[in-house]
PDB file of C-alpha atoms in Angstrom:
ATOM      1  CA  MET A 265     188.569 110.240  74.269  1.00  0.00           C
ATOM      2  CA  PHE A 266     185.449 108.452  75.607  1.00  0.00           C
ATOM      3  CA  ASP A 267     185.093 107.483  79.251  1.00  0.00           C
ATOM      4  CA  THR A 268     183.926 104.014  80.134  1.00  0.00           C
ATOM      5  CA  LEU A 269     180.406 103.947  81.511  1.00  0.00           C
ATOM      6  CA  GLN A 270     180.273 102.388  84.969  1.00  0.00           C
ATOM      7  CA  ILE A 271     176.988 100.619  85.739  1.00  0.00           C
ATOM      8  CA  GLN A 272     176.137 100.028  89.376  1.00  0.00           C
ATOM      9  CA  PRO A 273     173.816  97.191  90.402  1.00  0.00           C
ATOM     10  CA  VAL A 274     170.392  98.392  91.493  1.00  0.00           C
ATOM     11  CA  PRO A 275     168.440  96.709  94.304  1.00  0.00           C
ATOM     12  CA  ILE A 276     165.400  94.780  93.143  1.00  0.00           C
ATOM     13  CA  SER A 277     162.935  96.453  95.495  1.00  0.00           C
ATOM     14  CA  ARG A 278     162.651  99.537  97.680  1.00  0.00           C
ATOM     15  CA  ARG A 279     162.689  97.282 100.716  1.00  0.00           C
ATOM     16  CA  ASP A 280     166.049  95.811  99.681  1.00  0.00           C
ATOM     17  CA  SER A 281     167.336  99.306  99.036  1.00  0.00           C
ATOM     18  CA  PHE A 282     166.136 100.533 102.434  1.00  0.00           C
ATOM     19  CA  ASN A 283     167.629  97.579 104.298  1.00  0.00           C
ATOM     20  CA  THR A 284     171.044  97.906 102.650  1.00  0.00           C
ATOM     21  CA  ARG A 285     171.265 101.551 103.676  1.00  0.00           C
ATOM     22  CA  ASP A 286     169.954 101.205 107.197  1.00  0.00           C
ATOM     23  CA  LYS A 287     171.699  98.520 109.213  1.00  0.00           C
ATOM     24  CA  GLN A 288     169.518  99.342 112.246  1.00  0.00           C
ATOM     25  CA  THR A 289     166.319  98.216 110.528  1.00  0.00           C
ATOM     26  CA  ARG A 290     164.364  95.832 112.730  1.00  0.00           C
ATOM     27  CA  GLU A 291     162.634  92.794 111.344  1.00  0.00           C
ATOM     28  CA  LEU A 292     158.885  92.727 111.678  1.00  0.00           C
ATOM     29  CA  LYS A 293     157.739  89.930 113.937  1.00  0.00           C
ATOM     30  CA  PRO A 294     154.612  87.912 113.262  1.00  0.00           C
ATOM     31  CA  PHE A 295     151.780  88.443 115.685  1.00  0.00           C
ATOM     32  CA  TYR A 296     148.792  86.433 116.762  1.00  0.00           C
ATOM     33  CA  SER A 297     145.609  88.245 115.732  1.00  0.00           C
ATOM     34  CA  GLY A 298     143.959  87.123 118.982  1.00  0.00           C
ATOM     35  CA  ASP A 299     146.331  89.450 120.823  1.00  0.00           C
ATOM     36  CA  ILE A 300     145.005  92.527 118.983  1.00  0.00           C
ATOM     37  CA  LYS A 301     142.052  94.386 120.491  1.00  0.00           C
ATOM     38  CA  ILE A 302     139.902  96.563 118.217  1.00  0.00           C
ATOM     39  CA  LEU A 303     137.342  99.144 119.351  1.00  0.00           C
ATOM     40  CA  LEU A 304     134.771 100.130 116.720  1.00  0.00           C
ATOM     41  CA  LEU A 305     132.461 103.089 117.274  1.00  0.00           C
ATOM     42  CA  GLU A 306     129.510 104.852 115.654  1.00  0.00           C
ATOM     43  CA  ASN A 307     127.542 102.135 113.920  1.00  0.00           C
ATOM     44  CA  ILE A 308     130.240 100.213 112.062  1.00  0.00           C
ATOM     45  CA  SER A 309     128.813  97.657 109.638  1.00  0.00           C
ATOM     46  CA  GLN A 310     128.054  94.257 111.168  1.00  0.00           C
ATOM     47  CA  LYS A 311     129.822  92.658 108.203  1.00  0.00           C
ATOM     48  CA  ALA A 312     133.056  94.455 109.165  1.00  0.00           C
ATOM     49  CA  VAL A 313     132.700  93.225 112.739  1.00  0.00           C
ATOM     50  CA  ASP A 314     132.094  89.667 111.515  1.00  0.00           C
ATOM     51  CA  ILE A 315     135.146  89.766 109.222  1.00  0.00           C
ATOM     52  CA  LEU A 316     137.408  90.968 112.024  1.00  0.00           C
ATOM     53  CA  ASN A 317     136.013  88.402 114.465  1.00  0.00           C
ATOM     54  CA  LYS A 318     136.489  85.625 111.907  1.00  0.00           C
ATOM     55  CA  ALA A 319     140.117  86.756 111.434  1.00  0.00           C
ATOM     56  CA  GLY A 320     140.590  86.194 115.162  1.00  0.00           C
ATOM     57  CA  TYR A 321     140.735  89.773 116.431  1.00  0.00           C
ATOM     58  CA  GLN A 322     139.130  90.766 119.737  1.00  0.00           C
ATOM     59  CA  VAL A 323     136.424  93.198 118.634  1.00  0.00           C
ATOM     60  CA  GLU A 324     134.304  95.472 120.787  1.00  0.00           C
ATOM     61  CA  PHE A 325     131.792  97.661 119.002  1.00  0.00           C
ATOM     62  CA  HIS A 326     129.303 100.362 119.918  1.00  0.00           C
ATOM     63  CA  THR A 327     126.570 101.810 117.742  1.00  0.00           C
ATOM     64  CA  LYS A 328     127.078 105.317 119.118  1.00  0.00           C
ATOM     65  CA  ALA A 329     130.013 107.498 120.100  1.00  0.00           C
ATOM     66  CA  LEU A 330     131.213 107.152 123.676  1.00  0.00           C
ATOM     67  CA  ASP A 331     131.341 110.124 126.027  1.00  0.00           C
ATOM     68  CA  LYS A 332     134.803 111.536 126.738  1.00  0.00           C
ATOM     69  CA  ASP A 333     135.437 109.678 130.010  1.00  0.00           C
ATOM     70  CA  ALA A 334     134.236 106.325 128.643  1.00  0.00           C
ATOM     71  CA  LEU A 335     136.351 106.749 125.505  1.00  0.00           C
ATOM     72  CA  ILE A 336     139.468 107.564 127.521  1.00  0.00           C
ATOM     73  CA  GLU A 337     138.909 104.447 129.612  1.00  0.00           C
ATOM     74  CA  LYS A 338     138.251 102.187 126.598  1.00  0.00           C
ATOM     75  CA  ILE A 339     141.245 103.261 124.511  1.00  0.00           C
ATOM     76  CA  LYS A 340     143.683 102.440 127.306  1.00  0.00           C
ATOM     77  CA  ASP A 341     143.367  98.758 126.500  1.00  0.00           C
ATOM     78  CA  VAL A 342     142.979  98.600 122.684  1.00  0.00           C
ATOM     79  CA  HIS A 343     145.401  98.602 119.754  1.00  0.00           C
ATOM     80  CA  VAL A 344     143.035  99.947 117.072  1.00  0.00           C
ATOM     81  CA  VAL A 345     140.129 102.394 117.140  1.00  0.00           C
ATOM     82  CA  GLY A 346     137.768 102.527 114.163  1.00  0.00           C
ATOM     83  CA  ILE A 347     135.118 105.184 113.623  1.00  0.00           C
TER      84      ILE A 347
END
């Protein structure tokens, strides 16, 4: 008269759940922060620049916006742009 309830195990985290469904998931590889170049524009706080430098990132900053041609040239060689 009553059916038996079937309980399926549930993954502990979303990451586990995602990885069990997608066999093509690539592992994230560690990186060296010194390889990452950051361009900061328009008067970013000096404290932010200091924090990023201390973390080992290559930081270039400008107090004003760059003109179009200069910006195009600068972003060719950076990984992150902050405004």
